[in-house]
Amino acid sequence: MHSLARGKPMVLPPTWRLWVGMLFVVVSEQRCIFDEVQAQAKVVQAAPTELRLLQAMNRVGRMASAERRMKLGKPALSTLASPQPIRIRLWIVKESGNLSGNEKERMEAVVEEAVRVVSSLLSVNRVKGPLLLSRDINKYCKFLWKNSSTANYNRCGRANSNYRTETCLDVTIPDDHLDGCDIYMSADSPQRTELRPKGSGLPDTDFLLYLHIQSTDKCRAEPGVLAYAAHCRTDAQGRPLAGVVVICRDRLTGATYKRQAAVQTVIHELFHVLGFSKELFHTWRDCSSTSQADGSGCSHRGKVTHADQSGQMRIFTPSVISALQKHLGSTDPELGGPLENLDAPLGRVSSHWESRVLQGSIMTAVLGDSTTVRIDPVTLAALQDTGWYIVDLSRAQSLVWGDGEGGTFGSLSTCQNKSTFFCSGSGFGCHFLHLHKGACQTDQYLEGCRVYKPFKNGSECWKKEDMGQSDEEDSGGEIFGFDSRCFFSNLTRQSQSQFLSFSSSVKGRCYRHRCTGQNRYQIQVSGSEWMDCPAGGSIQIEGYLGSVSCPDRRLCLYPDISPPSDHIPSSITSAPSEKLTSIQTPTQLPHTATKASFIIVAVCLLSAVLVSFKRCCSFRIRIHTFTDDHSDP
Ligand SMILES: *[C@@H]1O[C@H](CO)[C@@H](O)[C@H](O)[C@H]1NC(C)=O
Ligand SMILES: *[C@@H]1O[C@H](CO)[C@@H](O)[C@H](O)[C@H]1NC(C)=O
Ligand SMILES: *[C@@H]1O[C@H](CO)[C@@H](O)[C@H](O)[C@H]1NC(C)=O
Ligand SMILES: *[C@@H]1O[C@H](CO)[C@@H](O)[C@H](O)[C@H]1NC(C)=O
Ligand SMILES: *[C@@H]1O[C@H](CO)[C@@H](O)[C@H](O)[C@H]1NC(C)=O
Ligand SMILES: [Zn+2]
């Protein structure tokens, strides 16, 4: 099971900001709820006997239909079902009823969007007929027939009189979703009595998602918990058939609600329950040697996670390795997908990617600002390697982070000084996608490595509204807007320099940009013409002291990195700015009003301190993962 947590934002008067910062340092380092939830949570999996029975029945069924096909003279393969987009059925749990109509609609829309995204990525061999979940034999049965040479081996001999319901985590599964169950009075006789009748099941469903929106104990237990999830039923091949996502009501429906972040949260949880889970890694299947479209020739992969020489646990499956090789530009055949080590005891795995290596991936333990979260190729490769899905890998979003940096990228020994993706110190700069300004920070998952993280407020270069939120009297010529990006710069207006006895330090500043080719672009600073900004170099701007650095291989290279489309100004109707379009005719921008005034150095320093504290509290989502203990047969 997995839970998703998010730091609680607070708004306090400026004089309190210092304190808020400190509080956040404490809050963001709270322990993970892994252990408690592991003890409480229970995943019920289909009993092995039923699985074997199902498998046997499937085999018989397949043979029968193959025979029929042969009699009809049709080639077997052409009539077999080919994988089709997964049909995820949403079942909203009744107790979620205390939501206002608005909140409910909003949350349903969020989950529906997440489901749409996931089913556009994953295809399965569809469940034939209505989906029926099996009952847990260890719950309804007091004892099983244990003599393997009898007909009713592993069938139920006596009903458990306390048996009432089946649950999926905290959710009671409606009887209508459940298969029936029988009691066999003697070890050998086919005579049986029906304990529970078969429900009618769910038509057109490959995965049943119970959605529970509530303020549960787990939500209250840790202030940062946002949502959590677990799968609770699998089919005979181990593919999850049902699961639950609990969305903590207060966090996702209150003032802190952000739609895109909520959608990503649900996608993250769905990826967990569909297979990206340490509970499921060992049940992944290898379907490479089968030509059967229905997956019947797949074999178990066995253990797919191992430690590398440095002790980092990795997933070693073919698609994951080749996706990571391609991404990092390495030919290392041992380049498995690195798993987060922080939530797991030494030598154990967790269900998230190592955030130093796959920062920005939707399956890291920490999700940043929603514009920076990517459904990346390595995550999709992992889902492909489950063997349960055919994944549309072409729909992966570029990760950017670590692109082409080589097989050792993100290791603790190299993050300090070998890559421009990391930073050192605690200065201000640009988030690596250059959509945001940021502060050089670390978090528990980065383990001392530091990256520029967007500030909580006012760091989005692409948001015109952020302009006014600049904390200082800025003389650096910034322009905010849809086509603005973050640049390392120490520009200072010449007219102002006379007031400043010290040179301006380099930090992230927002300037307009436009693409002129692959990795080629021009920039515009307040009051300047469009200027070529040679990738990897730096330029000076007339009227300013200092210079602007031009990032290499970050801008005008990834067509899918752009501000959220709902921020496209009405004047731009088609192409987002990142598209490689030809040079547009320069347009005259209204100049930023410069607020030239005396700046007292002491005030400057004080505000810088306040700002840096405020900025440590950038709004981020923390995700914990924890296991469910399986019910013991
Ligand atoms: C329903 O919401 C109200 C306030 O919105 C709260 O006071 C009440 O306890 C809630 N009821 C349940 C059953 O959660
Ligand atoms: C198991 O069942 C077989 C056939 O009914 C019987 O011969 C055998 O004694 C049984 N074994 C045990 C250990 O009860
Ligand atoms: C990078 O850091 C490592 C360890 O911190 C150090 O051994 C190495 O000399 C550094 N390299 C450079 C070029 O600074
Ligand atoms: C962030 O910006 C919003 C909108 O301008 C403002 O209401 C809020 O108080 C700011 N939050 C902080 C922590 O500065
Ligand atoms: C800007 O930064 C560069 C490089 O750090 C430095 O050489 C230059 O003196 C700075 N200029 C100003 C005006 O601060
Ligand atoms: Zn997670």
XYZ file of C-alpha atoms and ligand atoms in Angstrom:
704
model
C 0.000 0.000 0.000
C 1.090 3.494 -0.634
C 0.253 6.846 0.703
C 0.800 10.236 -0.626
C 1.567 13.164 1.588
C 1.826 16.839 1.064
C 3.244 19.527 3.301
C 0.567 21.675 4.787
C 0.860 25.253 3.599
C 0.402 28.032 6.084
C -0.183 31.671 5.533
C 1.117 33.880 8.278
C 2.004 37.544 8.501
C 5.494 38.346 7.190
C 6.985 38.671 10.645
C 6.069 35.069 11.283
C 7.703 33.744 8.179
C 10.930 32.934 9.916
C 9.024 30.741 12.288
C 7.055 29.111 9.526
C 10.282 28.212 7.846
C 11.530 26.543 10.952
C 8.282 24.729 11.485
C 8.511 23.430 8.000
C 11.984 22.138 8.494
C 10.603 20.094 11.324
C 7.425 19.041 9.563
C 9.164 18.012 6.375
C 11.420 15.674 8.294
C 8.702 13.752 10.059
C 9.026 10.048 10.048
C 7.269 8.013 7.476
C 4.072 6.198 8.486
C 5.273 3.036 6.787
C 5.473 0.880 9.869
C 2.160 1.793 11.431
C 0.219 1.365 8.244
C 1.975 -1.835 7.408
C 0.762 -3.232 10.698
C -2.804 -2.068 10.122
C -3.247 -2.710 6.463
C -4.322 -6.016 5.013
C -4.347 -7.039 1.397
C -6.498 -10.016 0.592
C -5.358 -11.910 -2.431
C -7.259 -14.565 -4.248
C -6.665 -17.928 -2.606
C -4.174 -20.174 -4.431
C -6.678 -22.977 -4.822
C -9.073 -20.700 -6.593
C -6.237 -19.391 -8.708
C -5.176 -22.858 -9.725
C -8.740 -23.766 -10.432
C -9.151 -20.658 -12.509
C -5.951 -21.384 -14.360
C -7.013 -24.926 -15.001
C -10.381 -23.759 -16.186
C -8.751 -21.186 -18.397
C -6.531 -23.857 -19.893
C -9.492 -26.099 -20.533
C -11.402 -23.183 -21.946
C -8.527 -22.268 -24.208
C -8.091 -25.798 -25.413
C -11.777 -26.071 -26.084
C -11.899 -22.869 -28.029
C -8.705 -23.771 -29.878
C -10.316 -27.041 -30.857
C -13.405 -25.229 -32.000
C -11.269 -22.897 -34.049
C -9.383 -25.757 -35.607
C -12.635 -27.409 -36.525
C -13.759 -24.195 -38.115
C -10.438 -24.057 -39.907
C -9.477 -20.629 -38.612
C -5.927 -19.780 -37.585
C -5.769 -19.665 -33.828
C -3.990 -16.341 -33.387
C -6.242 -14.171 -35.445
C -9.257 -14.930 -33.315
C -7.533 -14.446 -29.991
C -8.288 -11.196 -28.278
C -5.556 -8.636 -28.672
C -4.798 -6.237 -25.840
C -7.100 -3.261 -25.655
C -7.118 -0.134 -23.487
C -7.685 -1.053 -19.877
C -11.184 -0.347 -18.654
C -10.922 1.037 -15.154
C -14.261 1.257 -13.421
C -14.651 3.785 -10.699
C -16.755 2.821 -7.716
C -17.297 5.653 -5.304
C -17.686 4.415 -1.782
C -20.935 5.481 -0.148
C -19.398 6.977 2.967
C -17.816 9.554 0.703
C -21.273 11.148 0.760
C -20.506 13.901 3.210
C -18.845 15.906 0.469
C -20.574 18.934 -0.872
C -21.936 18.516 -4.377
C -19.148 20.696 -5.686
C -16.379 18.839 -3.950
C -17.715 15.514 -5.082
C -17.976 16.614 -8.682
C -14.498 18.030 -8.557
C -12.963 14.879 -7.137
C -14.813 12.639 -9.541
C -13.586 14.746 -12.432
C -10.031 14.476 -11.125
C -10.189 10.702 -10.814
C -11.877 10.350 -14.175
C -9.121 12.365 -15.798
C -6.474 10.205 -14.138
C -8.289 7.083 -15.309
C -8.457 8.465 -18.842
C -4.719 9.075 -18.855
C -3.928 5.613 -17.527
C -6.210 3.794 -19.946
C -4.733 5.722 -22.828
C -1.344 4.290 -21.830
C -2.081 0.708 -20.798
C -3.749 -2.086 -22.727
C -4.715 -5.455 -21.312
C -6.259 -8.685 -22.333
C -9.704 -7.709 -21.337
C -11.645 -9.563 -18.700
C -14.284 -11.648 -20.437
C -17.769 -11.224 -19.099
C -18.508 -9.307 -15.924
C -15.644 -8.905 -13.465
C -16.196 -10.939 -10.292
C -13.788 -10.668 -7.382
C -13.054 -13.832 -5.499
C -13.772 -14.143 -1.820
C -10.967 -14.751 0.609
C -11.116 -18.425 1.520
C -9.118 -17.720 4.650
C -11.918 -15.476 5.820
C -15.036 -17.435 5.022
C -13.575 -20.828 5.763
C -12.861 -22.409 9.120
C -10.863 -25.259 7.653
C -9.723 -26.552 4.279
C -9.475 -30.139 3.162
C -5.769 -30.779 3.365
C -5.324 -34.239 1.921
C -3.886 -33.686 -1.521
C -5.071 -37.008 -2.842
C -8.721 -36.188 -2.240
C -11.027 -34.476 -4.694
C -11.733 -31.479 -2.491
C -8.118 -30.728 -1.682
C -7.794 -27.129 -0.502
C -11.509 -26.572 -0.722
C -13.478 -25.328 2.206
C -14.754 -27.943 4.616
C -16.444 -25.755 7.208
C -17.773 -22.219 7.054
C -16.497 -19.587 9.425
C -19.624 -18.522 11.258
C -18.179 -15.061 11.866
C -17.788 -14.408 8.175
C -19.626 -11.290 7.080
C -17.971 -9.250 4.359
C -14.967 -8.832 2.130
C -12.952 -5.647 2.275
C -10.538 -3.784 0.085
C -8.425 -1.980 2.632
C -11.089 -0.086 4.630
C -13.756 -0.406 1.983
C -16.464 -3.058 2.227
C -16.817 -4.770 -1.131
C -20.467 -4.991 -2.194
C -21.664 -8.616 -2.413
C -22.692 -7.912 -5.959
C -19.007 -7.563 -6.957
C -18.066 -10.889 -5.418
C -17.991 -14.417 -6.646
C -19.960 -17.012 -4.741
C -18.429 -19.607 -2.421
C -19.278 -23.157 -1.408
C -18.700 -25.528 1.474
C -17.745 -29.167 0.778
C -19.026 -31.377 3.541
C -16.642 -34.248 2.919
C -13.148 -34.568 1.514
C -14.096 -36.561 -1.517
C -17.711 -35.866 -2.296
C -18.684 -33.275 -4.904
C -21.651 -32.443 -2.716
C -21.546 -28.840 -1.616
C -23.689 -26.174 -0.068
C -23.650 -22.625 -1.219
C -22.372 -20.282 1.468
C -22.746 -17.103 -0.583
C -24.297 -16.726 -4.023
C -22.417 -15.340 -6.953
C -22.933 -11.607 -7.518
C -23.719 -10.158 -10.893
C -20.266 -8.598 -11.230
C -19.215 -5.546 -13.185
C -19.540 -5.537 -16.962
C -16.837 -4.034 -19.189
C -14.336 -3.826 -16.361
C -10.676 -4.829 -16.263
C -9.842 -3.052 -13.040
C -12.186 -1.976 -10.302
C -11.130 1.123 -8.428
C -12.826 1.832 -5.142
C -12.580 5.521 -4.512
C -12.970 6.606 -0.948
C -12.886 10.283 -0.155
C -12.746 10.685 3.556
C -10.825 11.877 6.492
C -9.612 8.531 7.763
C -7.419 7.780 10.761
C -4.473 7.397 8.438
C -5.187 10.833 7.001
C -5.269 12.295 10.476
C -2.301 10.302 11.729
C 0.173 12.355 9.765
C -0.547 15.935 8.792
C 0.958 15.491 5.364
C -0.938 12.431 4.141
C -2.867 13.247 1.000
C -3.956 9.961 -0.431
C -3.056 6.326 -0.215
C -3.833 3.213 -2.126
C -3.633 -0.549 -2.192
C -4.507 -3.316 -4.550
C -6.597 -6.055 -3.034
C -7.397 -8.633 -5.732
C -5.407 -10.144 -8.555
C -6.263 -12.497 -11.376
C -4.707 -15.903 -11.960
C -1.717 -14.304 -13.669
C -1.142 -11.975 -10.763
C -2.502 -8.914 -12.506
C -4.300 -6.610 -10.081
C -8.051 -6.619 -10.620
C -9.221 -4.348 -7.854
C -7.844 -1.750 -5.531
C -8.733 1.232 -3.475
C -7.553 4.810 -3.520
C -8.333 6.779 -0.396
C -8.197 10.523 -0.867
C -7.887 12.412 2.366
C -10.770 14.756 2.211
C -9.405 17.829 3.923
C -6.247 17.952 1.909
C -7.636 17.543 -1.543
C -10.922 19.310 -1.234
C -9.987 22.255 0.934
C -8.226 25.479 0.107
C -5.024 23.643 -0.781
C -6.666 21.793 -3.664
C -4.850 22.018 -6.975
C -6.414 20.148 -9.836
C -3.335 19.076 -11.773
C -1.556 17.967 -8.624
C -4.616 15.973 -7.625
C -4.755 14.254 -11.020
C -1.076 13.356 -10.763
C -1.609 12.037 -7.259
C -4.294 9.689 -8.489
C -2.207 8.570 -11.492
C 0.695 7.887 -9.132
C -1.546 5.776 -6.909
C -3.047 3.992 -9.906
C 0.410 3.063 -11.196
C 1.143 1.596 -7.763
C -2.009 -0.493 -7.587
C -1.647 -1.618 -11.198
C 1.840 -3.030 -10.707
C 4.502 -0.529 -9.668
C 4.586 -1.891 -6.165
C 7.168 -3.800 -4.211
C 4.389 -6.195 -3.340
C 4.050 -7.036 -6.996
C 7.604 -6.840 -8.388
C 8.196 -10.537 -7.767
C 5.016 -11.483 -9.607
C 5.856 -9.610 -12.803
C 5.740 -11.800 -15.879
C 8.051 -12.280 -18.812
C 6.083 -12.378 -22.016
C 8.994 -11.953 -24.410
C 9.063 -15.554 -25.595
C 5.408 -15.921 -26.358
C 3.618 -15.129 -29.552
C 0.283 -15.675 -27.871
C -1.535 -12.385 -27.819
C -3.501 -13.431 -24.755
C -0.393 -13.685 -22.591
C -0.845 -17.379 -21.912
C 2.757 -18.219 -22.768
C 4.269 -15.838 -20.229
C 6.497 -17.057 -17.435
C 7.280 -15.630 -14.028
C 10.230 -13.290 -13.976
C 10.995 -14.245 -10.415
C 13.018 -11.794 -8.423
C 13.589 -8.662 -10.492
C 15.169 -6.442 -7.833
C 18.786 -6.715 -6.760
C 21.365 -4.460 -5.194
C 24.082 -3.054 -7.460
C 27.728 -2.771 -6.356
C 26.994 0.382 -4.396
C 24.096 -1.251 -2.580
C 21.424 0.617 -4.506
C 18.416 -1.594 -5.150
C 17.419 -1.669 -8.797
C 14.773 -3.241 -10.994
C 16.515 -5.360 -13.610
C 14.017 -5.947 -16.364
C 14.676 -5.511 -20.081
C 12.475 -2.513 -20.913
C 13.498 -0.640 -17.773
C 17.178 -1.190 -18.514
C 16.906 -0.110 -22.116
C 14.775 2.929 -21.245
C 17.317 4.048 -18.668
C 20.241 3.365 -21.001
C 18.585 5.446 -23.653
C 17.739 8.216 -21.238
C 21.143 8.494 -19.599
C 23.026 7.766 -22.813
C 24.807 4.747 -21.381
C 25.480 1.266 -22.710
C 25.929 -0.245 -19.267
C 23.988 -3.532 -19.429
C 23.589 -3.468 -15.644
C 21.722 -0.182 -15.584
C 18.585 -1.253 -13.739
C 15.923 1.183 -12.569
C 17.138 2.547 -9.215
C 14.659 2.389 -6.335
C 14.363 4.825 -3.469
C 16.343 3.494 -0.552
C 15.129 5.879 2.098
C 11.759 4.286 2.850
C 13.157 0.789 2.884
C 15.404 -1.027 5.315
C 18.843 -1.879 3.963
C 18.631 -4.420 1.182
C 14.862 -4.066 0.853
C 13.031 -2.370 -1.948
C 10.533 0.447 -2.016
C 7.937 1.298 -4.612
C 9.415 4.560 -5.847
C 12.234 5.566 -8.124
C 15.377 6.985 -6.607
C 14.734 10.705 -6.777
C 18.366 11.656 -7.375
C 18.355 9.710 -10.629
C 14.760 10.112 -11.783
C 13.862 13.509 -10.322
C 10.594 14.696 -11.806
C 9.245 11.220 -12.561
C 5.679 10.623 -11.443
C 6.908 7.562 -9.535
C 9.415 9.264 -7.259
C 8.574 9.535 -3.578
C 8.341 13.309 -3.780
C 6.206 15.013 -6.364
C 7.110 18.610 -7.005
C 5.057 21.348 -8.571
C 2.628 19.744 -11.014
C 4.165 21.439 -14.064
C 7.425 19.625 -13.320
C 6.029 16.097 -12.929
C 6.499 13.778 -15.907
C 5.036 10.434 -16.935
C 8.491 9.358 -18.010
C 9.785 6.568 -20.277
C 11.345 4.574 -17.437
C 8.083 4.394 -15.490
C 6.189 3.276 -18.584
C 8.908 0.699 -19.284
C 8.405 -0.693 -15.789
C 4.675 -1.052 -16.376
C 5.455 -2.785 -19.655
C 7.769 -5.192 -17.823
C 4.978 -6.278 -15.487
C 3.926 -8.478 -18.399
C 0.284 -7.624 -17.720
C 0.089 -4.610 -19.962
C 0.992 -3.490 -23.414
C 2.170 0.058 -22.836
C 2.126 2.846 -25.373
C 5.726 3.847 -24.770
C 5.522 6.506 -27.444
C 3.363 8.588 -25.126
C 6.064 9.000 -22.503
C 6.871 12.582 -21.560
C 10.486 13.644 -21.701
C 12.057 13.558 -18.287
C 14.863 16.037 -19.133
C 16.459 15.407 -15.725
C 19.717 13.534 -16.323
C 19.222 13.283 -20.078
C 22.461 12.002 -21.605
C 24.424 12.355 -18.349
C 25.755 8.803 -18.275
C 25.276 5.728 -16.127
C 26.643 7.176 -12.892
C 24.350 10.194 -12.973
C 22.745 10.966 -9.648
C 25.088 8.929 -7.521
C 25.992 10.402 -4.156
C 29.638 10.689 -5.157
C 29.013 12.667 -8.321
C 25.999 14.843 -7.540
C 28.006 17.568 -5.825
C 30.202 18.617 -8.695
C 29.798 16.591 -11.855
C 26.478 17.706 -13.265
C 24.681 20.931 -14.034
C 21.454 19.293 -12.911
C 22.557 19.553 -9.302
C 23.634 22.618 -7.389
C 25.630 23.392 -4.295
C 25.193 25.969 -1.604
C 21.828 27.543 -1.013
C 21.655 30.250 -3.627
C 18.906 31.061 -6.063
C 18.783 29.759 -9.601
C 16.505 27.943 -11.988
C 14.625 24.678 -11.734
C 16.086 22.371 -14.391
C 13.080 22.710 -16.701
C 13.646 26.486 -16.602
C 9.936 27.128 -16.157
C 10.555 28.203 -12.568
C 13.018 30.131 -10.534
C 14.236 28.122 -7.615
C 16.361 27.847 -4.543
C 19.161 25.315 -4.173
C 17.822 22.849 -1.634
C 17.941 19.268 -0.582
C 15.349 16.987 0.962
C 15.519 13.701 2.779
C 15.262 11.721 -0.458
C 18.123 13.608 -2.103
C 20.423 12.605 0.730
C 22.604 15.660 0.618
C 22.528 16.245 -3.113
C 20.967 19.602 -3.884
C 18.697 20.800 -6.662
C 16.944 24.041 -7.505
C 13.375 23.672 -6.315
C 10.640 26.123 -7.298
C 9.567 28.517 -4.570
C 6.130 28.130 -3.198
C 5.090 31.521 -4.495
C 5.959 33.649 -7.455
C 8.530 31.435 -9.121
C 6.629 30.630 -12.315
C 8.235 32.624 -15.105
C 5.306 31.742 -17.370
C 2.732 33.316 -15.057
C 2.158 37.000 -15.636
C 0.650 37.241 -12.171
C 3.953 36.244 -10.628
C 5.515 39.465 -11.789
C 4.162 41.468 -8.876
C 5.208 38.821 -6.387
C 8.878 39.409 -6.824
C 10.113 39.909 -3.345
C 12.696 42.519 -4.077
C 12.835 45.670 -6.004
C 14.094 43.928 -9.054
C 16.342 45.737 -11.416
C 17.277 42.669 -13.389
C 14.967 43.347 -16.313
C 12.610 40.460 -15.686
C 9.605 39.762 -17.880
C 7.006 37.216 -16.824
C 4.642 35.611 -19.292
C 3.768 32.456 -21.175
C 6.973 32.418 -23.220
C 9.257 33.469 -20.384
C 11.758 31.047 -18.905
C 14.258 31.130 -16.086
C 17.868 32.141 -16.767
C 20.878 32.430 -14.510
C 21.673 36.106 -14.618
C 23.261 38.936 -12.713
C 21.931 41.682 -14.914
C 21.589 45.044 -13.225
C 20.170 48.091 -14.893
C 22.956 50.533 -15.506
C 20.870 53.416 -14.238
C 20.537 51.704 -10.885
C 24.042 50.592 -10.348
C 25.025 53.918 -8.917
C 22.892 53.119 -5.882
C 24.454 49.755 -5.323
C 27.923 49.542 -3.984
C 28.124 45.780 -4.543
C 27.729 43.785 -7.698
C 24.513 41.902 -8.197
C 24.760 38.186 -7.593
C 23.834 35.540 -10.115
C 20.368 34.094 -9.593
C 17.375 32.853 -11.553
C 15.540 35.553 -13.454
C 12.645 35.389 -15.891
C 13.115 36.548 -19.454
C 11.178 35.935 -22.632
C 12.533 33.348 -25.015
C 11.698 32.135 -28.505
C 13.093 29.153 -30.360
C 15.082 29.521 -33.548
C 16.015 25.854 -33.900
C 16.984 22.796 -31.891
C 18.672 24.023 -28.728
C 18.810 27.492 -30.307
C 16.893 30.472 -29.078
C 16.738 34.196 -28.527
C 15.855 36.014 -25.361
C 14.348 39.360 -24.549
C 14.962 41.320 -21.374
C 12.847 44.249 -20.272
C 13.570 47.071 -22.680
C 15.871 45.073 -24.919
C 15.696 43.721 -28.438
C 15.526 39.971 -29.075
C 19.083 38.691 -28.709
C 20.618 35.380 -29.768
C 21.481 33.416 -26.649
C 24.051 30.763 -27.651
C 23.377 27.544 -25.715
C 26.184 26.999 -23.244
C 27.398 30.577 -23.517
C 26.366 33.877 -22.015
C 25.424 37.288 -23.316
C 25.398 40.871 -22.203
C 22.472 43.199 -22.739
C 22.678 46.832 -23.647
C 21.665 49.012 -20.759
C 22.566 46.397 -18.191
C 25.663 45.405 -16.287
C 26.374 41.724 -15.802
C 25.322 38.898 -18.057
C 22.770 36.183 -18.759
C 23.780 32.531 -19.097
C 22.206 30.574 -21.918
C 21.399 27.016 -20.784
C 22.553 24.162 -22.997
C 20.150 21.388 -23.970
C 17.322 22.624 -21.784
C 15.385 25.035 -23.968
C 13.951 24.509 -27.432
C 14.801 20.822 -27.378
C 11.847 19.077 -25.743
C 8.582 19.876 -27.516
C 6.543 18.630 -24.564
C 8.013 20.946 -21.958
C 5.745 23.938 -21.746
C 3.661 25.818 -19.216
C 0.200 24.415 -18.463
C -1.981 24.994 -21.492
C -4.596 26.833 -19.459
C -2.041 29.599 -19.200
C -1.824 30.123 -22.914
C -2.772 33.754 -23.363
C -5.790 34.255 -25.581
C -3.631 35.895 -28.236
C -1.713 32.655 -28.785
C -4.213 30.258 -30.179
C -2.083 27.489 -31.554
C 1.495 26.483 -30.920
C 2.873 26.658 -27.411
C 6.081 28.647 -27.306
C 8.377 25.661 -26.902
C 7.536 24.336 -30.343
C 10.319 24.741 -32.811
C 8.752 27.444 -34.878
C 10.488 29.899 -37.073
C 11.408 33.285 -35.749
C 8.398 35.385 -35.055
C 8.395 39.059 -35.767
C 9.574 40.872 -32.690
C 6.767 42.395 -30.722
C 7.213 45.354 -28.510
C 6.550 44.422 -24.932
C 5.471 46.969 -22.393
C 8.498 47.649 -20.282
C 8.588 46.500 -16.775
C 8.102 49.405 -14.507
C 11.338 49.774 -12.683
C 10.918 50.584 -9.105
C 14.157 52.473 -8.683
C 14.586 53.567 -5.156
C 17.120 53.579 -2.410
C 17.668 50.155 -1.077
C 19.133 49.959 2.351
C 21.520 47.075 2.467
C 20.321 45.951 5.872
C 16.733 45.730 4.669
C 17.931 43.817 1.661
C 19.699 41.276 3.784
C 16.796 40.909 6.162
C 14.345 40.361 3.373
C 16.701 37.894 1.798
C 16.698 35.907 5.006
C 12.928 35.985 5.179
C 12.642 35.036 1.564
C 14.982 32.132 1.907
C 13.028 30.802 4.821
C 9.798 31.231 3.000
C 11.322 29.414 0.095
C 12.403 26.395 1.988
C 8.778 25.632 2.353
C 8.119 25.147 -1.294
C 4.890 23.358 -1.765
C 5.708 19.748 -2.402
C 4.054 16.430 -2.171
C 5.637 13.672 -0.219
C 4.718 10.155 -0.925
C 5.345 7.328 1.410
C 5.072 3.775 0.518
C 4.419 0.916 2.772
C 3.544 -2.719 2.476
C 0.432 -4.494 3.391
C 0.929 -7.713 5.131
C -0.754 -10.485 3.334
C -3.367 -12.389 5.213
C -1.792 -15.560 6.367
C -3.427 -18.675 4.997
C -19.826 15.864 7.650
O -19.282 17.158 7.529
C -19.543 18.008 8.618
C -18.948 19.361 8.342
O -18.776 19.567 7.013
C -18.958 17.397 9.890
O -19.250 18.206 10.998
C -19.507 16.003 10.089
O -18.879 15.410 11.213
C -19.275 15.170 8.878
N -19.896 13.873 9.029
C -19.240 12.733 8.805
C -20.027 11.497 8.992
O -18.075 12.706 8.451
C -5.730 -39.054 2.022
O -6.788 -39.549 1.252
C -6.565 -40.838 0.710
C -7.720 -41.175 -0.216
O -8.937 -40.856 0.391
C -6.425 -41.843 1.877
O -6.142 -43.064 1.357
C -5.271 -41.373 2.762
O -5.178 -42.199 3.895
C -5.465 -39.941 3.211
N -4.292 -39.485 3.910
C -4.343 -38.929 5.092
C -3.040 -38.491 5.686
O -5.380 -38.723 5.692
C 33.998 16.097 -6.830
O 33.660 15.631 -5.532
C 34.365 14.483 -5.137
C 33.810 14.044 -3.807
O 33.162 15.077 -3.152
C 35.858 14.819 -5.072
O 36.577 13.671 -4.694
C 36.304 15.292 -6.438
O 37.655 15.685 -6.379
C 35.453 16.454 -6.907
N 35.813 16.782 -8.255
C 35.936 18.021 -8.671
C 36.288 18.195 -10.103
O 35.795 18.973 -7.942
C 1.307 33.441 -2.157
O 0.634 34.257 -3.086
C -0.749 34.390 -2.858
C -1.363 35.183 -3.976
O -0.665 36.328 -4.234
C -0.952 35.064 -1.498
O -2.320 35.176 -1.237
C -0.290 34.221 -0.434
O -0.377 34.874 0.799
C 1.158 33.975 -0.753
N 1.706 33.020 0.198
C 2.848 33.222 0.828
C 3.260 32.161 1.779
O 3.523 34.196 0.627
C 28.163 38.914 -13.082
O 28.709 37.638 -12.872
C 29.943 37.414 -13.506
C 30.295 35.972 -13.324
O 29.980 35.537 -12.051
C 30.982 38.361 -12.924
O 32.204 38.169 -13.577
C 30.516 39.797 -13.113
O 31.419 40.671 -12.480
C 29.116 40.001 -12.565
N 28.676 41.318 -12.938
C 27.970 42.103 -12.138
C 27.616 43.453 -12.664
O 27.665 41.790 -11.030
Zn 3.852 6.206 -4.027
